[in-house]
mmCIF file of C-alpha atoms in Angstrom:
data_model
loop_
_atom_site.group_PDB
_atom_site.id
_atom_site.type_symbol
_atom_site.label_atom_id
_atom_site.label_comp_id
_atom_site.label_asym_id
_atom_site.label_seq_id
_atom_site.Cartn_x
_atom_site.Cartn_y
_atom_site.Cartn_z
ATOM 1 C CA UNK A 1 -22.656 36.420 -37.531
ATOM 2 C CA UNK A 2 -23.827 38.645 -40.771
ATOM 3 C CA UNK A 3 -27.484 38.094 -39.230
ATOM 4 C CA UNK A 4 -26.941 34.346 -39.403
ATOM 5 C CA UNK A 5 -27.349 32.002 -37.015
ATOM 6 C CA UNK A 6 -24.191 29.532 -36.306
ATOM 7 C CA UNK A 7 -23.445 26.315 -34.278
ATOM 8 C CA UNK A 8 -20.922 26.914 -31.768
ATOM 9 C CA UNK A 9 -17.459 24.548 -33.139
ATOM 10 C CA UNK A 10 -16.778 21.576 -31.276
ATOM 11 C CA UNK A 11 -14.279 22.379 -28.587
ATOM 12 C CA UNK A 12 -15.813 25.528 -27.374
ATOM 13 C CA UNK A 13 -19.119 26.614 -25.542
ATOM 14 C CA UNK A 14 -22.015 28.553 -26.096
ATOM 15 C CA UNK A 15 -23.244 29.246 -22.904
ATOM 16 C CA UNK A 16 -24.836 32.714 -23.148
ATOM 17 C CA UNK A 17 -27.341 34.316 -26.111
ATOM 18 C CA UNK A 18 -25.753 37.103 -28.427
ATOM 19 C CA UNK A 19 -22.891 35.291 -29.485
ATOM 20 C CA UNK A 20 -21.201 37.321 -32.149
ATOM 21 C CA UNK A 21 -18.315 35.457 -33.063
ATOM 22 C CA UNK A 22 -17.305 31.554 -33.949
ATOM 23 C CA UNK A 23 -15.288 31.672 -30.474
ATOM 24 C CA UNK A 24 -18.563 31.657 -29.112
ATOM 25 C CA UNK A 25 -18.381 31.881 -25.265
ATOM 26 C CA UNK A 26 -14.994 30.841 -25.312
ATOM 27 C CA UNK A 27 -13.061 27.514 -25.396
ATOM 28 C CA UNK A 28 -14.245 24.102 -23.249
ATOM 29 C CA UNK A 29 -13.411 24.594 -20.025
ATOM 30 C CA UNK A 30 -11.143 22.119 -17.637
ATOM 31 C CA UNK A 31 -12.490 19.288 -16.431
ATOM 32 C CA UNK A 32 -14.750 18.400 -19.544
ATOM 33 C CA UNK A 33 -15.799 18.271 -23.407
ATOM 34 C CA UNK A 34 -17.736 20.058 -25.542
ATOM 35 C CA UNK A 35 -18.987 18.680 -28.927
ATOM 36 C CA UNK A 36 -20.704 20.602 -31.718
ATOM 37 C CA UNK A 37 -23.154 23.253 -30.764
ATOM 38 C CA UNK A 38 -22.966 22.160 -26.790
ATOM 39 C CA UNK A 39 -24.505 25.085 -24.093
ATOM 40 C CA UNK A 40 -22.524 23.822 -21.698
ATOM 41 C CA UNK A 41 -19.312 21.225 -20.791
ATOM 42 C CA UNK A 42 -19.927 17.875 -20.876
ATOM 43 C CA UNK A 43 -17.607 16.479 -17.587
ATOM 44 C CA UNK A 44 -15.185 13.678 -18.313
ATOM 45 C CA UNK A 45 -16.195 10.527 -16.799
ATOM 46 C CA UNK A 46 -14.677 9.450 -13.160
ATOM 47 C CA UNK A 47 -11.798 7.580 -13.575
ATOM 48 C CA UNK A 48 -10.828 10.174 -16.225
ATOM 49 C CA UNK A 49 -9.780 13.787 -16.234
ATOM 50 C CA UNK A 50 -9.389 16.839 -18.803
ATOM 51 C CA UNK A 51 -6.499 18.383 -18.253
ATOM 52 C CA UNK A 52 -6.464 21.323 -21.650
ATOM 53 C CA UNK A 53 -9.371 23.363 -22.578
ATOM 54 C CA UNK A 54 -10.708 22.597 -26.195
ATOM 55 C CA UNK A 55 -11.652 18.743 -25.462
ATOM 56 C CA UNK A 56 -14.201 17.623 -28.381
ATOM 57 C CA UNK A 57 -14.866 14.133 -27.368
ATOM 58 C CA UNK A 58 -14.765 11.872 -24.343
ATOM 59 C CA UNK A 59 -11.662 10.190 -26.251
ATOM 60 C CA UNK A 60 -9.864 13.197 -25.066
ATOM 61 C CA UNK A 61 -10.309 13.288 -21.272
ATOM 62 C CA UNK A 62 -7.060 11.107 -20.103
ATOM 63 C CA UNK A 63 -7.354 7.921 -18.331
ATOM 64 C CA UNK A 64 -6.413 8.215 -14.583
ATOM 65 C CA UNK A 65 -3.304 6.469 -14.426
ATOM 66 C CA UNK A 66 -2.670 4.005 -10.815
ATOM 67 C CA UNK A 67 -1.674 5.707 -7.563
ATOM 68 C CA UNK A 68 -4.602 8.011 -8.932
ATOM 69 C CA UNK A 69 -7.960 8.589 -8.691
ATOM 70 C CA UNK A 70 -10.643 11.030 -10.547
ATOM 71 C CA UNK A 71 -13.815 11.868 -9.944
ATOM 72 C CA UNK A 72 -16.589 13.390 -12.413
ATOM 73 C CA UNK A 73 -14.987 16.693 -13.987
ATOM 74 C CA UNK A 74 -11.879 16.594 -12.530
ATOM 75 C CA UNK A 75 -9.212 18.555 -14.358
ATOM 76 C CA UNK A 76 -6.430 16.402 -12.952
ATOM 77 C CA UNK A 77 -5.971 13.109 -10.913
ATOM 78 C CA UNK A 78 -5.735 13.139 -7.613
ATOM 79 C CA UNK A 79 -3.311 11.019 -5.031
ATOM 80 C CA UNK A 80 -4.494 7.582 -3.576
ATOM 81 C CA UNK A 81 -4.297 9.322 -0.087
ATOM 82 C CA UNK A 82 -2.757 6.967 2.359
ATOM 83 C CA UNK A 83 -0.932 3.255 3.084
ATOM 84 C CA UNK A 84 -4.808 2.562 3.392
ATOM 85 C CA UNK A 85 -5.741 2.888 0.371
ATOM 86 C CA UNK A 86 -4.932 1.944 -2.956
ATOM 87 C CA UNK A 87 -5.648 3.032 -6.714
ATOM 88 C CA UNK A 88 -4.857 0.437 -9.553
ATOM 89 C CA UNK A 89 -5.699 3.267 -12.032
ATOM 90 C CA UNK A 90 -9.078 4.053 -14.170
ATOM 91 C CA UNK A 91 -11.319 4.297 -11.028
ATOM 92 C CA UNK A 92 -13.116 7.491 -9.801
ATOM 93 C CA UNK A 93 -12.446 6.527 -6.344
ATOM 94 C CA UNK A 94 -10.103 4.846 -3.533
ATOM 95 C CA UNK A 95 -10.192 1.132 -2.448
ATOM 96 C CA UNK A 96 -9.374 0.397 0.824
ATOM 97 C CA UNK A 97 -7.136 -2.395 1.963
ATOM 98 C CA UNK A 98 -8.337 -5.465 3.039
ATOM 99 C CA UNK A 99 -7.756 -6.301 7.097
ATOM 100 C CA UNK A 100 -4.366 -8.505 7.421
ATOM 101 C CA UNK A 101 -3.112 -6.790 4.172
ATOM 102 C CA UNK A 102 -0.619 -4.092 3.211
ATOM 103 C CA UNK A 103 -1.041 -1.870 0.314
ATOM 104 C CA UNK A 104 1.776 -2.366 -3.030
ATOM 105 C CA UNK A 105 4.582 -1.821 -3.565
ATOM 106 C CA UNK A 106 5.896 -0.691 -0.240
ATOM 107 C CA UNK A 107 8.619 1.500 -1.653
ATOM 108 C CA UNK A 108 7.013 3.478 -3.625
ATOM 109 C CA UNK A 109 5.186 6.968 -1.901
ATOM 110 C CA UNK A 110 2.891 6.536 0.835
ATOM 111 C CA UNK A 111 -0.085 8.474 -1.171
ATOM 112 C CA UNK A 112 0.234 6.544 -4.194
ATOM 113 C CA UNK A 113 -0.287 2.940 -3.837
ATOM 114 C CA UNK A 114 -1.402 1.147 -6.623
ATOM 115 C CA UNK A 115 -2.653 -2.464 -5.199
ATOM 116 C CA UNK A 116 -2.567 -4.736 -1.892
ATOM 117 C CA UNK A 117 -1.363 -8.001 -0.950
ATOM 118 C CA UNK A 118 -1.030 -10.486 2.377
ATOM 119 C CA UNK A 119 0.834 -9.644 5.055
ATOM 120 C CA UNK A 120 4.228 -11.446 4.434
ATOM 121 C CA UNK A 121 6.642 -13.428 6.761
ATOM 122 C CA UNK A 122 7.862 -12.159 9.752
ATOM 123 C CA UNK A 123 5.339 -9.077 9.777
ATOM 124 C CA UNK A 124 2.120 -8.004 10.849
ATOM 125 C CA UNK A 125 -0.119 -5.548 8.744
ATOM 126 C CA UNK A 126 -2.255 -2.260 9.826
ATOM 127 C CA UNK A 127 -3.960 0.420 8.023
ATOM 128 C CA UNK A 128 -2.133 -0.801 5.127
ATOM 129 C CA UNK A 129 1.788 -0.918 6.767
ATOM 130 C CA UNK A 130 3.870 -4.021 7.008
ATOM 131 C CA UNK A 131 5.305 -3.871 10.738
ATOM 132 C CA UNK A 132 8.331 -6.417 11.328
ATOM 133 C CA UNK A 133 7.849 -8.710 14.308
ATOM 134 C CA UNK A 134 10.201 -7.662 17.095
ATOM 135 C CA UNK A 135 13.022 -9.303 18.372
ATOM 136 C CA UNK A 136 12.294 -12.551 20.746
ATOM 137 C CA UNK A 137 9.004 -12.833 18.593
ATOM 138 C CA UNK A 138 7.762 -14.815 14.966
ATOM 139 C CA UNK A 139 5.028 -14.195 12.996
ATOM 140 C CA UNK A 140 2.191 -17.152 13.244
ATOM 141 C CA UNK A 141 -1.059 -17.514 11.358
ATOM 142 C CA UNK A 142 -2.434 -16.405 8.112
ATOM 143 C CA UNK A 143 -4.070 -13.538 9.148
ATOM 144 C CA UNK A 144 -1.582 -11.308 10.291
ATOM 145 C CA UNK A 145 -3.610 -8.095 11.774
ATOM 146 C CA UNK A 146 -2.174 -6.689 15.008
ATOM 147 C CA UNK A 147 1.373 -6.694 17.300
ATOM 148 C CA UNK A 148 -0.402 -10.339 19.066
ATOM 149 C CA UNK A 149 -0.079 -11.996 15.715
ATOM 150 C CA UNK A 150 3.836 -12.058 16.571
ATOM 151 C CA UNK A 151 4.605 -15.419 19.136
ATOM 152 C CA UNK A 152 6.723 -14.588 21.490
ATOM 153 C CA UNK A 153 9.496 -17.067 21.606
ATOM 154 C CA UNK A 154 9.624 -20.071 24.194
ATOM 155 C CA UNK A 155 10.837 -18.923 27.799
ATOM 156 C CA UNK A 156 14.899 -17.936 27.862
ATOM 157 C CA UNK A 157 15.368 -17.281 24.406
ATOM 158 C CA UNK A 158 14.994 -14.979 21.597
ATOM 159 C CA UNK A 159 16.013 -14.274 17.542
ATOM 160 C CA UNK A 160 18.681 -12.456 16.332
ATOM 161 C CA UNK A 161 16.705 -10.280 14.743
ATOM 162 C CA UNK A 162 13.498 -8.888 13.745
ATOM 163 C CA UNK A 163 10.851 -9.591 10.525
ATOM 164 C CA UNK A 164 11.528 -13.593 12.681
ATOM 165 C CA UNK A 165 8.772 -16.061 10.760
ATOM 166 C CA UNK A 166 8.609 -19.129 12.341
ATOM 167 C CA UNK A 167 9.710 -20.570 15.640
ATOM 168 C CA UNK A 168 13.229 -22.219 14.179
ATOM 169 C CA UNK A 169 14.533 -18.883 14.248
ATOM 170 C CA UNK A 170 14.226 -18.703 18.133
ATOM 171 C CA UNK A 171 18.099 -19.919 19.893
ATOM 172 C CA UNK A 172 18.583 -19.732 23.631
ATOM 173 C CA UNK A 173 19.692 -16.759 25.832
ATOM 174 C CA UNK A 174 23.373 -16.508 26.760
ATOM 175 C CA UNK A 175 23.531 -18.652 28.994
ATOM 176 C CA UNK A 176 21.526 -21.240 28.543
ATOM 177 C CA UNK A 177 22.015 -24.138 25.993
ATOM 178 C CA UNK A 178 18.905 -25.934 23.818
ATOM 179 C CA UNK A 179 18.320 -29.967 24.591
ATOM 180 C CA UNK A 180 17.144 -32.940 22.666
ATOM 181 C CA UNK A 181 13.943 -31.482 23.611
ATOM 182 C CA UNK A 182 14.417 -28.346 21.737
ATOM 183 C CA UNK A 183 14.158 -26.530 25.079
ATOM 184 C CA UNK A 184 16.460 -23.714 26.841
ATOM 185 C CA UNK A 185 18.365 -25.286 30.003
ATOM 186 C CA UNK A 186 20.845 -23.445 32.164
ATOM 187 C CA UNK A 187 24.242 -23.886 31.124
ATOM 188 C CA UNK A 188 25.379 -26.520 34.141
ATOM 189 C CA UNK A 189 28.513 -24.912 36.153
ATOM 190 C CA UNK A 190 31.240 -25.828 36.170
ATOM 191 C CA UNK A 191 32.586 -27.687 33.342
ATOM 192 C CA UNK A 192 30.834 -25.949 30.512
ATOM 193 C CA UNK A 193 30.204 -22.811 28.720
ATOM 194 C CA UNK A 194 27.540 -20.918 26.699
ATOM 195 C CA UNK A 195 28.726 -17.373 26.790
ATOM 196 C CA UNK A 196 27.065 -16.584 23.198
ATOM 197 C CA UNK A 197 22.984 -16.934 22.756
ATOM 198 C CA UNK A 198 22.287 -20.171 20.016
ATOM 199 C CA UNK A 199 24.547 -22.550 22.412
ATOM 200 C CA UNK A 200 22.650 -25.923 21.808
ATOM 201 C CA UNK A 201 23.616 -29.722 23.526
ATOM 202 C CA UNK A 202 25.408 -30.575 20.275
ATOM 203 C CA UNK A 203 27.432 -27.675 20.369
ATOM 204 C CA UNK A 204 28.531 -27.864 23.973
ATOM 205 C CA UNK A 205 32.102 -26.864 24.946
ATOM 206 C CA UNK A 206 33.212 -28.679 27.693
#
């Protein structure tokens, strides 16, 4: 400018020769920073982003916040991706969940999970999913990774429900009545009844 030579001002770039004006080539770009006199962007850090032109400093790309990731330059964060993965926030990439696990919290959007934990009660966990044990079945175990990991309930009787998680919650079919051994009999005929499922000994009518 006036035959003098001039830094380029932090926030934009000089990325060409015969700059005639302070602009210089124009403001910082998306996706980076440009300090005093830069040639060219400087990208924001993974697990950050730059989301405005002008950035001066690294303090000004944002922090990726969780159910996010970023990777080197980005100009905005990107979603998790999937019940397999999770993003607890800051991080230029994805972790995946771990085998027996589901990814946190379960309400919130599929894409944007933000951190794992066990399988719970009455469930068993893939690719990041909490599956409820059917009817007639419990969940057993710690490590609660496929359909098998639900115990199917002793022979002529079932739950009430699903998401079961131990065996106490199996009663007998209707029909059949649980004895001091904790096991399903036929209701005997005549003389008694069991026309609802949970009859038990104690509970006999007669």
């Amino acid at each position: 400018v006036n035959g003098k030579q001039h830094t380029c001002p932090a926030g934009t770039v000089g990325d060409k020769t015969g700059l005639t004006s302070v602009a210089c080539g124009g403001l910082c770009p998306l996706g980076g920073w440009c300090g005093e006199g830069s040639t060219a962007p400087t990208e924001c850090e993974e697990g950050t982003y730059g989301n405005a032109t002008g950035l001066i400093h690294a303090d000004n790309c944002t922090a990726t916040p969780p159910g996010y990731y970023s990777t080197k330059g980005s100009s905005l964060p990107m979603n998790c991706g999937g019940p397999s993965l999770y993003c607890p926030g800051g991080q230029g990439t994805t972790q995946t969940v771990a085998i027996g696990s589901m990814s946190t919290p379960q309400n919130a959007s599929e894409l944007n999970r933000v951190g794992q934990a066990p399988c719970p009660d009455g469930y068993w966990c893939s690719a990041g999913k909490a599956i409820a044990c059917s009817i007639g079945t419990y969940s057993k175990g710690t490590l609660r990774d496929s359909a098998a990991s639900c115990e199917l309930c002793p022979r002529d009787s079932t739950t009430r429900s699903d998401k079961s998680s131990s065996r106490d919650a199996c009663i007998c079919n209707e029909g059949f009545f649980m004895n001091d051994l904790l096991l399903c009999q036929r209701c005997p005929v005549p003389g008694s009844s069991c026309l609802e499922i949970g009859s038990s000994l104690w509970g006999l009518r007669l």
